[in-house]
mmCIF file with all atom_site columns, C-alpha atoms in Angstrom:
data_model
loop_
_atom_site.group_PDB
_atom_site.id
_atom_site.type_symbol
_atom_site.label_atom_id
_atom_site.label_alt_id
_atom_site.label_comp_id
_atom_site.label_asym_id
_atom_site.label_entity_id
_atom_site.label_seq_id
_atom_site.pdbx_PDB_ins_code
_atom_site.Cartn_x
_atom_site.Cartn_y
_atom_site.Cartn_z
_atom_site.occupancy
_atom_site.B_iso_or_equiv
_atom_site.pdbx_formal_charge
_atom_site.auth_seq_id
_atom_site.auth_comp_id
_atom_site.auth_asym_id
_atom_site.auth_atom_id
_atom_site.pdbx_PDB_model_num
ATOM 1   C CA . LYS A 1 1   ? 95.241  195.828 54.731 1.00 84.00 ? 173 LYS A CA 1
ATOM 2   C CA . GLN A 1 2   ? 94.156  192.989 52.468 1.00 90.00 ? 174 GLN A CA 1
ATOM 3   C CA . GLU A 1 3   ? 96.938  190.723 51.239 1.00 93.00 ? 175 GLU A CA 1
ATOM 4   C CA . VAL A 1 4   ? 96.614  187.862 48.777 1.00 95.00 ? 176 VAL A CA 1
ATOM 5   C CA . THR A 1 5   ? 99.065  184.963 48.748 1.00 96.00 ? 177 THR A CA 1
ATOM 6   C CA . GLN A 1 6   ? 99.362  182.180 46.211 1.00 96.00 ? 178 GLN A CA 1
ATOM 7   C CA . ILE A 1 7   ? 101.166 178.920 46.878 1.00 93.00 ? 179 ILE A CA 1
ATOM 8   C CA . PRO A 1 8   ? 103.089 177.394 45.249 1.00 92.00 ? 180 PRO A CA 1
ATOM 9   C CA . ALA A 1 9   ? 104.820 180.059 43.182 1.00 94.00 ? 181 ALA A CA 1
ATOM 10  C CA . ALA A 1 10  ? 105.586 177.468 40.503 1.00 96.00 ? 182 ALA A CA 1
ATOM 11  C CA . LEU A 1 11  ? 104.330 173.990 39.713 1.00 95.00 ? 183 LEU A CA 1
ATOM 12  C CA . SER A 1 12  ? 105.367 171.386 37.143 1.00 97.00 ? 184 SER A CA 1
ATOM 13  C CA . VAL A 1 13  ? 103.179 168.383 36.403 1.00 96.00 ? 185 VAL A CA 1
ATOM 14  C CA . PRO A 1 14  ? 102.919 165.724 33.685 1.00 97.00 ? 186 PRO A CA 1
ATOM 15  C CA . GLU A 1 15  ? 100.017 165.833 31.276 1.00 97.00 ? 187 GLU A CA 1
ATOM 16  C CA . GLY A 1 16  ? 96.809  164.265 32.539 1.00 97.00 ? 188 GLY A CA 1
ATOM 17  C CA . GLU A 1 17  ? 97.361  165.016 36.193 1.00 96.00 ? 189 GLU A CA 1
ATOM 18  C CA . ASN A 1 18  ? 94.704  166.709 38.308 1.00 97.00 ? 190 ASN A CA 1
ATOM 19  C CA . LEU A 1 19  ? 96.059  169.647 40.264 1.00 96.00 ? 191 LEU A CA 1
ATOM 20  C CA . VAL A 1 20  ? 95.100  172.289 42.804 1.00 96.00 ? 192 VAL A CA 1
ATOM 21  C CA . LEU A 1 21  ? 96.287  175.879 43.012 1.00 97.00 ? 193 LEU A CA 1
ATOM 22  C CA . ASN A 1 22  ? 95.885  177.707 46.292 1.00 97.00 ? 194 ASN A CA 1
ATOM 23  C CA . CYS A 1 23  ? 95.005  181.276 47.135 1.00 98.00 ? 195 CYS A CA 1
ATOM 24  C CA . SER A 1 24  ? 94.679  182.802 50.598 1.00 98.00 ? 196 SER A CA 1
ATOM 25  C CA . PHE A 1 25  ? 93.607  186.267 51.701 1.00 97.00 ? 197 PHE A CA 1
ATOM 26  C CA . THR A 1 26  ? 94.017  187.966 55.057 1.00 96.00 ? 198 THR A CA 1
ATOM 27  C CA . ASP A 1 27  ? 90.675  189.784 55.352 1.00 92.00 ? 199 ASP A CA 1
ATOM 28  C CA . SER A 1 28  ? 87.605  187.591 54.931 1.00 91.00 ? 200 SER A CA 1
ATOM 29  C CA . ALA A 1 29  ? 85.349  190.582 54.221 1.00 90.00 ? 201 ALA A CA 1
ATOM 30  C CA . ILE A 1 30  ? 85.531  190.304 50.442 1.00 92.00 ? 202 ILE A CA 1
ATOM 31  C CA . TYR A 1 31  ? 82.912  191.049 47.822 1.00 91.00 ? 203 TYR A CA 1
ATOM 32  C CA . ASN A 1 32  ? 84.102  188.465 45.326 1.00 92.00 ? 204 ASN A CA 1
ATOM 33  C CA . LEU A 1 33  ? 87.154  186.528 44.158 1.00 95.00 ? 205 LEU A CA 1
ATOM 34  C CA . GLN A 1 34  ? 88.336  186.079 40.608 1.00 95.00 ? 206 GLN A CA 1
ATOM 35  C CA . TRP A 1 35  ? 90.785  183.679 38.993 1.00 97.00 ? 207 TRP A CA 1
ATOM 36  C CA . PHE A 1 36  ? 92.722  184.782 35.914 1.00 96.00 ? 208 PHE A CA 1
ATOM 37  C CA . ARG A 1 37  ? 95.119  183.177 33.492 1.00 97.00 ? 209 ARG A CA 1
ATOM 38  C CA . GLN A 1 38  ? 98.110  185.022 32.045 1.00 95.00 ? 210 GLN A CA 1
ATOM 39  C CA . ASP A 1 39  ? 100.201 183.705 29.181 1.00 95.00 ? 211 ASP A CA 1
ATOM 40  C CA . PRO A 1 40  ? 103.806 184.997 28.944 1.00 90.00 ? 212 PRO A CA 1
ATOM 41  C CA . GLY A 1 41  ? 103.905 188.617 27.822 1.00 88.00 ? 213 GLY A CA 1
ATOM 42  C CA . LYS A 1 42  ? 100.141 188.789 27.478 1.00 90.00 ? 214 LYS A CA 1
ATOM 43  C CA . GLY A 1 43  ? 97.205  190.306 29.263 1.00 92.00 ? 215 GLY A CA 1
ATOM 44  C CA . LEU A 1 44  ? 94.938  188.509 31.717 1.00 93.00 ? 216 LEU A CA 1
ATOM 45  C CA . THR A 1 45  ? 92.013  186.287 30.826 1.00 94.00 ? 217 THR A CA 1
ATOM 46  C CA . SER A 1 46  ? 89.234  185.881 33.358 1.00 93.00 ? 218 SER A CA 1
ATOM 47  C CA . LEU A 1 47  ? 88.553  182.227 34.182 1.00 96.00 ? 219 LEU A CA 1
ATOM 48  C CA . LEU A 1 48  ? 86.074  182.181 37.039 1.00 96.00 ? 220 LEU A CA 1
ATOM 49  C CA . LEU A 1 49  ? 84.448  184.662 39.397 1.00 94.00 ? 221 LEU A CA 1
ATOM 50  C CA . ILE A 1 50  ? 82.980  183.612 42.736 1.00 95.00 ? 222 ILE A CA 1
ATOM 51  C CA . GLN A 1 51  ? 80.707  185.940 44.631 1.00 92.00 ? 223 GLN A CA 1
ATOM 52  C CA . SER A 1 52  ? 81.151  186.075 48.396 1.00 92.00 ? 224 SER A CA 1
ATOM 53  C CA . SER A 1 53  ? 77.850  184.234 48.872 1.00 93.00 ? 225 SER A CA 1
ATOM 54  C CA . GLN A 1 54  ? 78.902  181.345 46.626 1.00 94.00 ? 226 GLN A CA 1
ATOM 55  C CA . ARG A 1 55  ? 80.965  178.281 47.471 1.00 95.00 ? 227 ARG A CA 1
ATOM 56  C CA . GLU A 1 56  ? 82.201  177.289 44.017 1.00 96.00 ? 228 GLU A CA 1
ATOM 57  C CA . GLN A 1 57  ? 82.080  177.919 40.298 1.00 96.00 ? 229 GLN A CA 1
ATOM 58  C CA . THR A 1 58  ? 82.806  175.539 37.446 1.00 97.00 ? 230 THR A CA 1
ATOM 59  C CA . SER A 1 59  ? 83.820  176.055 33.842 1.00 96.00 ? 231 SER A CA 1
ATOM 60  C CA . GLY A 1 60  ? 84.816  173.010 31.815 1.00 96.00 ? 232 GLY A CA 1
ATOM 61  C CA . ARG A 1 61  ? 87.807  171.337 33.479 1.00 97.00 ? 233 ARG A CA 1
ATOM 62  C CA . LEU A 1 62  ? 88.153  174.183 35.978 1.00 98.00 ? 234 LEU A CA 1
ATOM 63  C CA . ASN A 1 63  ? 86.529  174.342 39.387 1.00 98.00 ? 235 ASN A CA 1
ATOM 64  C CA . ALA A 1 64  ? 87.088  177.157 41.855 1.00 97.00 ? 236 ALA A CA 1
ATOM 65  C CA . SER A 1 65  ? 86.024  177.001 45.466 1.00 97.00 ? 237 SER A CA 1
ATOM 66  C CA . LEU A 1 66  ? 85.753  179.707 48.075 1.00 97.00 ? 238 LEU A CA 1
ATOM 67  C CA . ASP A 1 67  ? 85.864  179.413 51.865 1.00 96.00 ? 239 ASP A CA 1
ATOM 68  C CA . LYS A 1 68  ? 85.470  183.016 52.896 1.00 93.00 ? 240 LYS A CA 1
ATOM 69  C CA . SER A 1 69  ? 85.595  182.400 56.630 1.00 93.00 ? 241 SER A CA 1
ATOM 70  C CA . SER A 1 70  ? 89.009  180.761 56.408 1.00 95.00 ? 242 SER A CA 1
ATOM 71  C CA . GLY A 1 71  ? 90.266  183.171 53.757 1.00 96.00 ? 243 GLY A CA 1
ATOM 72  C CA . ARG A 1 72  ? 90.956  180.522 51.132 1.00 97.00 ? 244 ARG A CA 1
ATOM 73  C CA . SER A 1 73  ? 90.193  179.680 47.549 1.00 98.00 ? 245 SER A CA 1
ATOM 74  C CA . THR A 1 74  ? 91.370  176.812 45.384 1.00 98.00 ? 246 THR A CA 1
ATOM 75  C CA . LEU A 1 75  ? 91.447  176.374 41.628 1.00 97.00 ? 247 LEU A CA 1
ATOM 76  C CA . TYR A 1 76  ? 91.146  172.751 40.602 1.00 97.00 ? 248 TYR A CA 1
ATOM 77  C CA . ILE A 1 77  ? 92.271  171.789 37.094 1.00 97.00 ? 249 ILE A CA 1
ATOM 78  C CA . ALA A 1 78  ? 91.227  168.337 35.931 1.00 97.00 ? 250 ALA A CA 1
ATOM 79  C CA . ALA A 1 79  ? 93.171  166.263 33.411 1.00 97.00 ? 251 ALA A CA 1
ATOM 80  C CA . SER A 1 80  ? 95.816  168.929 32.808 1.00 97.00 ? 252 SER A CA 1
ATOM 81  C CA . GLN A 1 81  ? 97.047  169.589 29.267 1.00 97.00 ? 253 GLN A CA 1
ATOM 82  C CA . PRO A 1 82  ? 100.188 171.328 27.924 1.00 97.00 ? 254 PRO A CA 1
ATOM 83  C CA . GLY A 1 83  ? 97.926  174.177 26.805 1.00 97.00 ? 255 GLY A CA 1
ATOM 84  C CA . ASP A 1 84  ? 97.135  174.848 30.454 1.00 97.00 ? 256 ASP A CA 1
ATOM 85  C CA . SER A 1 85  ? 100.708 176.062 30.981 1.00 97.00 ? 257 SER A CA 1
ATOM 86  C CA . ALA A 1 86  ? 100.472 179.673 32.124 1.00 97.00 ? 258 ALA A CA 1
ATOM 87  C CA . THR A 1 87  ? 100.505 181.821 35.233 1.00 96.00 ? 259 THR A CA 1
ATOM 88  C CA . TYR A 1 88  ? 97.316  181.700 37.256 1.00 98.00 ? 260 TYR A CA 1
ATOM 89  C CA . LEU A 1 89  ? 96.390  184.753 39.298 1.00 97.00 ? 261 LEU A CA 1
ATOM 90  C CA . CYS A 1 90  ? 93.917  185.080 42.108 1.00 97.00 ? 262 CYS A CA 1
ATOM 91  C CA . ALA A 1 91  ? 92.355  188.465 42.924 1.00 95.00 ? 263 ALA A CA 1
ATOM 92  C CA . VAL A 1 92  ? 89.874  189.654 45.520 1.00 94.00 ? 264 VAL A CA 1
ATOM 93  C CA . ARG A 1 93  ? 87.555  192.618 45.437 1.00 91.00 ? 265 ARG A CA 1
ATOM 94  C CA . PRO A 1 94  ? 87.628  193.953 48.972 1.00 86.00 ? 266 PRO A CA 1
ATOM 95  C CA . GLY A 1 95  ? 84.160  195.464 49.108 1.00 76.00 ? 267 GLY A CA 1
ATOM 96  C CA . GLN A 1 96  ? 81.122  196.573 47.173 1.00 65.00 ? 268 GLN A CA 1
ATOM 97  C CA . ALA A 1 97  ? 81.988  200.240 47.402 1.00 62.00 ? 269 ALA A CA 1
ATOM 98  C CA . GLY A 1 98  ? 85.277  199.993 45.593 1.00 64.00 ? 270 GLY A CA 1
ATOM 99  C CA . THR A 1 99  ? 85.911  198.112 42.382 1.00 68.00 ? 271 THR A CA 1
ATOM 100 C CA . ALA A 1 100 ? 89.670  197.677 42.634 1.00 79.00 ? 272 ALA A CA 1
ATOM 101 C CA . LEU A 1 101 ? 91.104  194.176 42.707 1.00 89.00 ? 273 LEU A CA 1
ATOM 102 C CA . ILE A 1 102 ? 93.954  193.029 44.927 1.00 91.00 ? 274 ILE A CA 1
ATOM 103 C CA . PHE A 1 103 ? 96.072  190.394 43.240 1.00 94.00 ? 275 PHE A CA 1
ATOM 104 C CA . GLY A 1 104 ? 98.332  187.612 44.389 1.00 95.00 ? 276 GLY A CA 1
ATOM 105 C CA . LYS A 1 105 ? 101.681 187.119 42.665 1.00 94.00 ? 277 LYS A CA 1
ATOM 106 C CA . GLY A 1 106 ? 100.445 184.062 40.835 1.00 95.00 ? 278 GLY A CA 1
ATOM 107 C CA . THR A 1 107 ? 101.330 180.420 40.367 1.00 97.00 ? 279 THR A CA 1
ATOM 108 C CA . THR A 1 108 ? 103.250 179.549 37.219 1.00 96.00 ? 280 THR A CA 1
ATOM 109 C CA . LEU A 1 109 ? 102.087 176.177 35.924 1.00 97.00 ? 281 LEU A CA 1
ATOM 110 C CA . SER A 1 110 ? 104.030 174.031 33.494 1.00 97.00 ? 282 SER A CA 1
ATOM 111 C CA . VAL A 1 111 ? 102.369 170.914 32.077 1.00 97.00 ? 283 VAL A CA 1
ATOM 112 C CA . SER A 1 112 ? 104.688 168.572 30.206 1.00 96.00 ? 284 SER A CA 1
ATOM 113 C CA . SER A 1 113 ? 103.582 166.197 27.463 1.00 93.00 ? 285 SER A CA 1
ATOM 114 C CA . SER B 2 1   ? 81.356  192.264 21.283 1.00 83.00 ? 198 SER B CA 1
ATOM 115 C CA . GLN B 2 2   ? 83.654  194.323 23.428 1.00 85.00 ? 199 GLN B CA 1
ATOM 116 C CA . THR B 2 3   ? 87.358  194.729 22.760 1.00 91.00 ? 200 THR B CA 1
ATOM 117 C CA . ILE B 2 4   ? 90.120  196.592 24.522 1.00 95.00 ? 201 ILE B CA 1
ATOM 118 C CA . HIS B 2 5   ? 93.210  197.985 22.836 1.00 95.00 ? 202 HIS B CA 1
ATOM 119 C CA . GLN B 2 6   ? 96.500  199.204 24.230 1.00 97.00 ? 203 GLN B CA 1
ATOM 120 C CA . TRP B 2 7   ? 99.405  200.851 22.487 1.00 95.00 ? 204 TRP B CA 1
ATOM 121 C CA . PRO B 2 8   ? 102.194 200.771 22.079 1.00 96.00 ? 205 PRO B CA 1
ATOM 122 C CA . ALA B 2 9   ? 102.857 197.089 22.735 1.00 95.00 ? 206 ALA B CA 1
ATOM 123 C CA . THR B 2 10  ? 106.452 197.734 23.752 1.00 96.00 ? 207 THR B CA 1
ATOM 124 C CA . LEU B 2 11  ? 108.361 200.882 24.608 1.00 97.00 ? 208 LEU B CA 1
ATOM 125 C CA . VAL B 2 12  ? 111.948 201.653 25.566 1.00 97.00 ? 209 VAL B CA 1
ATOM 126 C CA . GLN B 2 13  ? 112.476 205.105 27.032 1.00 97.00 ? 210 GLN B CA 1
ATOM 127 C CA . PRO B 2 14  ? 115.398 206.909 28.704 1.00 97.00 ? 211 PRO B CA 1
ATOM 128 C CA . VAL B 2 15  ? 115.187 208.077 32.298 1.00 97.00 ? 212 VAL B CA 1
ATOM 129 C CA . GLY B 2 16  ? 113.674 211.545 32.504 1.00 96.00 ? 213 GLY B CA 1
ATOM 130 C CA . SER B 2 17  ? 111.685 211.270 29.282 1.00 97.00 ? 214 SER B CA 1
ATOM 131 C CA . PRO B 2 18  ? 107.885 211.685 29.141 1.00 97.00 ? 215 PRO B CA 1
ATOM 132 C CA . LEU B 2 19  ? 105.409 208.844 28.790 1.00 96.00 ? 216 LEU B CA 1
ATOM 133 C CA . SER B 2 20  ? 101.993 208.417 27.236 1.00 97.00 ? 217 SER B CA 1
ATOM 134 C CA . LEU B 2 21  ? 100.227 205.051 27.096 1.00 97.00 ? 218 LEU B CA 1
ATOM 135 C CA . GLU B 2 22  ? 96.781  204.765 25.614 1.00 97.00 ? 219 GLU B CA 1
ATOM 136 C CA . CYS B 2 23  ? 93.923  202.391 26.204 1.00 97.00 ? 220 CYS B CA 1
ATOM 137 C CA . THR B 2 24  ? 90.621  202.317 24.350 1.00 97.00 ? 221 THR B CA 1
ATOM 138 C CA . VAL B 2 25  ? 87.563  200.139 24.743 1.00 96.00 ? 222 VAL B CA 1
ATOM 139 C CA . GLU B 2 26  ? 85.060  199.332 22.010 1.00 95.00 ? 223 GLU B CA 1
ATOM 140 C CA . GLY B 2 27  ? 81.556  197.926 22.156 1.00 92.00 ? 224 GLY B CA 1
ATOM 141 C CA . THR B 2 28  ? 80.468  199.284 25.530 1.00 90.00 ? 225 THR B CA 1
ATOM 142 C CA . SER B 2 29  ? 79.472  202.564 27.118 1.00 89.00 ? 226 SER B CA 1
ATOM 143 C CA . ASN B 2 30  ? 80.479  204.172 30.412 1.00 91.00 ? 227 ASN B CA 1
ATOM 144 C CA . PRO B 2 31  ? 82.869  201.414 31.463 1.00 93.00 ? 228 PRO B CA 1
ATOM 145 C CA . ASN B 2 32  ? 84.927  201.478 34.637 1.00 92.00 ? 229 ASN B CA 1
ATOM 146 C CA . LEU B 2 33  ? 88.555  201.716 33.512 1.00 95.00 ? 230 LEU B CA 1
ATOM 147 C CA . TYR B 2 34  ? 91.708  200.650 35.305 1.00 94.00 ? 231 TYR B CA 1
ATOM 148 C CA . TRP B 2 35  ? 95.492  200.941 34.959 1.00 95.00 ? 232 TRP B CA 1
ATOM 149 C CA . TYR B 2 36  ? 97.615  198.233 36.580 1.00 94.00 ? 233 TYR B CA 1
ATOM 150 C CA . ARG B 2 37  ? 101.374 197.712 36.663 1.00 95.00 ? 234 ARG B CA 1
ATOM 151 C CA . GLN B 2 38  ? 103.080 194.343 36.885 1.00 93.00 ? 235 GLN B CA 1
ATOM 152 C CA . ALA B 2 39  ? 106.721 194.653 37.892 1.00 88.00 ? 236 ALA B CA 1
ATOM 153 C CA . ALA B 2 40  ? 109.199 191.784 37.889 1.00 81.00 ? 237 ALA B CA 1
ATOM 154 C CA . GLY B 2 41  ? 108.739 189.600 40.970 1.00 77.00 ? 238 GLY B CA 1
ATOM 155 C CA . ARG B 2 42  ? 105.726 191.546 42.150 1.00 80.00 ? 239 ARG B CA 1
ATOM 156 C CA . GLY B 2 43  ? 102.010 191.127 41.807 1.00 83.00 ? 240 GLY B CA 1
ATOM 157 C CA . LEU B 2 44  ? 99.698  193.300 39.775 1.00 91.00 ? 241 LEU B CA 1
ATOM 158 C CA . GLN B 2 45  ? 99.331  196.698 41.386 1.00 90.00 ? 242 GLN B CA 1
ATOM 159 C CA . LEU B 2 46  ? 96.380  198.973 40.724 1.00 91.00 ? 243 LEU B CA 1
ATOM 160 C CA . LEU B 2 47  ? 97.576  202.455 39.762 1.00 93.00 ? 244 LEU B CA 1
ATOM 161 C CA . PHE B 2 48  ? 94.429  204.342 38.757 1.00 94.00 ? 245 PHE B CA 1
ATOM 162 C CA . TYR B 2 49  ? 90.766  203.715 38.122 1.00 91.00 ? 246 TYR B CA 1
ATOM 163 C CA . SER B 2 50  ? 87.991  205.774 36.616 1.00 93.00 ? 247 SER B CA 1
ATOM 164 C CA . VAL B 2 51  ? 84.222  205.448 36.858 1.00 90.00 ? 248 VAL B CA 1
ATOM 165 C CA . GLY B 2 52  ? 83.509  208.219 34.353 1.00 91.00 ? 249 GLY B CA 1
ATOM 166 C CA . ILE B 2 53  ? 84.929  210.966 32.143 1.00 92.00 ? 250 ILE B CA 1
ATOM 167 C CA . GLY B 2 54  ? 87.248  213.194 34.112 1.00 88.00 ? 251 GLY B CA 1
ATOM 168 C CA . GLN B 2 55  ? 86.910  211.063 37.262 1.00 91.00 ? 252 GLN B CA 1
ATOM 169 C CA . ILE B 2 56  ? 90.242  209.566 38.258 1.00 91.00 ? 253 ILE B CA 1
ATOM 170 C CA . SER B 2 57  ? 91.174  207.838 41.518 1.00 89.00 ? 254 SER B CA 1
ATOM 171 C CA . SER B 2 58  ? 94.789  207.157 42.391 1.00 87.00 ? 255 SER B CA 1
ATOM 172 C CA . GLU B 2 59  ? 95.707  204.139 44.443 1.00 80.00 ? 256 GLU B CA 1
ATOM 173 C CA . VAL B 2 60  ? 99.406  204.725 45.011 1.00 78.00 ? 257 VAL B CA 1
ATOM 174 C CA . PRO B 2 61  ? 101.591 207.862 45.078 1.00 66.00 ? 258 PRO B CA 1
ATOM 175 C CA . GLN B 2 62  ? 103.984 207.993 42.155 1.00 78.00 ? 259 GLN B CA 1
ATOM 176 C CA . ASN B 2 63  ? 105.190 210.167 39.315 1.00 89.00 ? 260 ASN B CA 1
ATOM 177 C CA . LEU B 2 64  ? 102.464 208.847 37.031 1.00 94.00 ? 261 LEU B CA 1
ATOM 178 C CA . SER B 2 65  ? 99.118  210.403 36.217 1.00 95.00 ? 262 SER B CA 1
ATOM 179 C CA . ALA B 2 66  ? 96.014  209.274 34.364 1.00 96.00 ? 263 ALA B CA 1
ATOM 180 C CA . SER B 2 67  ? 93.354  211.011 32.341 1.00 95.00 ? 264 SER B CA 1
ATOM 181 C CA . ARG B 2 68  ? 90.070  210.038 30.748 1.00 96.00 ? 265 ARG B CA 1
ATOM 182 C CA . PRO B 2 69  ? 89.336  212.557 27.989 1.00 94.00 ? 266 PRO B CA 1
ATOM 183 C CA . GLN B 2 70  ? 86.596  210.442 26.429 1.00 94.00 ? 267 GLN B CA 1
ATOM 184 C CA . ASP B 2 71  ? 84.212  207.787 27.707 1.00 95.00 ? 268 ASP B CA 1
ATOM 185 C CA . ARG B 2 72  ? 86.196  204.860 26.343 1.00 95.00 ? 269 ARG B CA 1
ATOM 186 C CA . GLN B 2 73  ? 89.708  206.282 26.392 1.00 96.00 ? 270 GLN B CA 1
ATOM 187 C CA . PHE B 2 74  ? 92.125  206.053 29.303 1.00 97.00 ? 271 PHE B CA 1
ATOM 188 C CA . ILE B 2 75  ? 95.627  207.529 29.174 1.00 97.00 ? 272 ILE B CA 1
ATOM 189 C CA . LEU B 2 76  ? 98.581  206.933 31.493 1.00 97.00 ? 273 LEU B CA 1
ATOM 190 C CA . SER B 2 77  ? 101.239 209.633 31.515 1.00 96.00 ? 274 SER B CA 1
ATOM 191 C CA . SER B 2 78  ? 104.439 210.745 33.138 1.00 96.00 ? 275 SER B CA 1
ATOM 192 C CA . LYS B 2 79  ? 106.434 213.941 32.761 1.00 95.00 ? 276 LYS B CA 1
ATOM 193 C CA . LYS B 2 80  ? 109.737 212.293 33.743 1.00 95.00 ? 277 LYS B CA 1
ATOM 194 C CA . LEU B 2 81  ? 110.226 208.554 33.828 1.00 96.00 ? 278 LEU B CA 1
ATOM 195 C CA . LEU B 2 82  ? 112.190 206.796 36.555 1.00 95.00 ? 279 LEU B CA 1
ATOM 196 C CA . LEU B 2 83  ? 113.998 203.460 36.336 1.00 94.00 ? 280 LEU B CA 1
ATOM 197 C CA . SER B 2 84  ? 111.419 202.072 38.761 1.00 92.00 ? 281 SER B CA 1
ATOM 198 C CA . ASP B 2 85  ? 108.645 202.802 36.253 1.00 94.00 ? 282 ASP B CA 1
ATOM 199 C CA . SER B 2 86  ? 109.745 199.826 34.171 1.00 94.00 ? 283 SER B CA 1
ATOM 200 C CA . GLY B 2 87  ? 107.151 197.082 34.019 1.00 95.00 ? 284 GLY B CA 1
ATOM 201 C CA . PHE B 2 88  ? 104.199 195.634 32.219 1.00 96.00 ? 285 PHE B CA 1
ATOM 202 C CA . TYR B 2 89  ? 101.247 198.037 32.141 1.00 97.00 ? 286 TYR B CA 1
ATOM 203 C CA . LEU B 2 90  ? 97.795  196.601 31.809 1.00 96.00 ? 287 LEU B CA 1
ATOM 204 C CA . CYS B 2 91  ? 94.553  198.409 31.155 1.00 97.00 ? 288 CYS B CA 1
ATOM 205 C CA . ALA B 2 92  ? 91.264  196.797 32.151 1.00 95.00 ? 289 ALA B CA 1
ATOM 206 C CA . TRP B 2 93  ? 87.583  197.583 31.942 1.00 94.00 ? 290 TRP B CA 1
ATOM 207 C CA . LYS B 2 94  ? 84.371  196.367 33.456 1.00 90.00 ? 291 LYS B CA 1
ATOM 208 C CA . ALA B 2 95  ? 80.745  197.200 32.914 1.00 87.00 ? 292 ALA B CA 1
ATOM 209 C CA . GLY B 2 96  ? 79.374  199.133 35.849 1.00 74.00 ? 293 GLY B CA 1
ATOM 210 C CA . ALA B 2 97  ? 76.726  196.557 36.741 1.00 73.00 ? 294 ALA B CA 1
ATOM 211 C CA . THR B 2 98  ? 78.964  193.520 36.484 1.00 77.00 ? 295 THR B CA 1
ATOM 212 C CA . ASP B 2 99  ? 81.970  192.257 38.411 1.00 80.00 ? 296 ASP B CA 1
ATOM 213 C CA . THR B 2 100 ? 84.281  190.674 35.834 1.00 86.00 ? 297 THR B CA 1
ATOM 214 C CA . GLN B 2 101 ? 87.246  192.780 34.738 1.00 89.00 ? 298 GLN B CA 1
ATOM 215 C CA . TYR B 2 102 ? 88.592  192.337 31.212 1.00 92.00 ? 299 TYR B CA 1
ATOM 216 C CA . PHE B 2 103 ? 92.208  193.094 30.465 1.00 94.00 ? 300 PHE B CA 1
ATOM 217 C CA . GLY B 2 104 ? 94.006  194.479 27.450 1.00 95.00 ? 301 GLY B CA 1
ATOM 218 C CA . PRO B 2 105 ? 97.139  192.963 25.886 1.00 95.00 ? 302 PRO B CA 1
ATOM 219 C CA . GLY B 2 106 ? 99.484  195.196 27.890 1.00 95.00 ? 303 GLY B CA 1
ATOM 220 C CA . THR B 2 107 ? 102.434 197.500 27.211 1.00 96.00 ? 304 THR B CA 1
ATOM 221 C CA . ARG B 2 108 ? 105.954 196.427 28.129 1.00 96.00 ? 305 ARG B CA 1
ATOM 222 C CA . LEU B 2 109 ? 107.842 199.546 29.269 1.00 96.00 ? 306 LEU B CA 1
ATOM 223 C CA . THR B 2 110 ? 111.595 199.501 29.790 1.00 96.00 ? 307 THR B CA 1
ATOM 224 C CA . VAL B 2 111 ? 113.224 202.601 31.238 1.00 96.00 ? 308 VAL B CA 1
ATOM 225 C CA . LEU B 2 112 ? 116.987 202.746 30.708 1.00 96.00 ? 309 LEU B CA 1
#
């Protein structure tokens, strides 16, 4: 059974710092991995999607990497800003046949000015 | 552009009462539709998904049910709510040929 773990559960950093959020999954046979952002009491916003054949994806100050063989992904946020404060969720799609996502519990990020 | 709506935004219901949450998608056809629940201290859990009208797959046993009466409408229901049904319910959609899922604003359900 696929399980997704995110460490740390919470992170506080000062503005301007570069930071890394971690995601690990137990079964390396994934179809893709997606990072989401969730603001308090809101829905999820897709940030980056990495296909199983890819190593990384970039969007602005965000860079996500994928090491499928070791069951790990990282989300790198450069020059963090207070507006980056949110919960970041990692989710894997186990296979091509199914479309369901399996989520981690998230990392809650707080960036202070 | 595509948009996804959920209502109501918040709901407080007594134990044993019925439930109906609605999700609609605009600007796309034949989307895959999903219902997730986010309970306190737990990750997002997939409840149901649908690849077409009348086609519903259940991921976990529970006292909830889902229906898709129209192409872009997805309904989550219960005949009798339990305390454990409290949580944040999220609807999501994706185009069949793509991989990215897009989420609605969610419904906060409190069962007392």
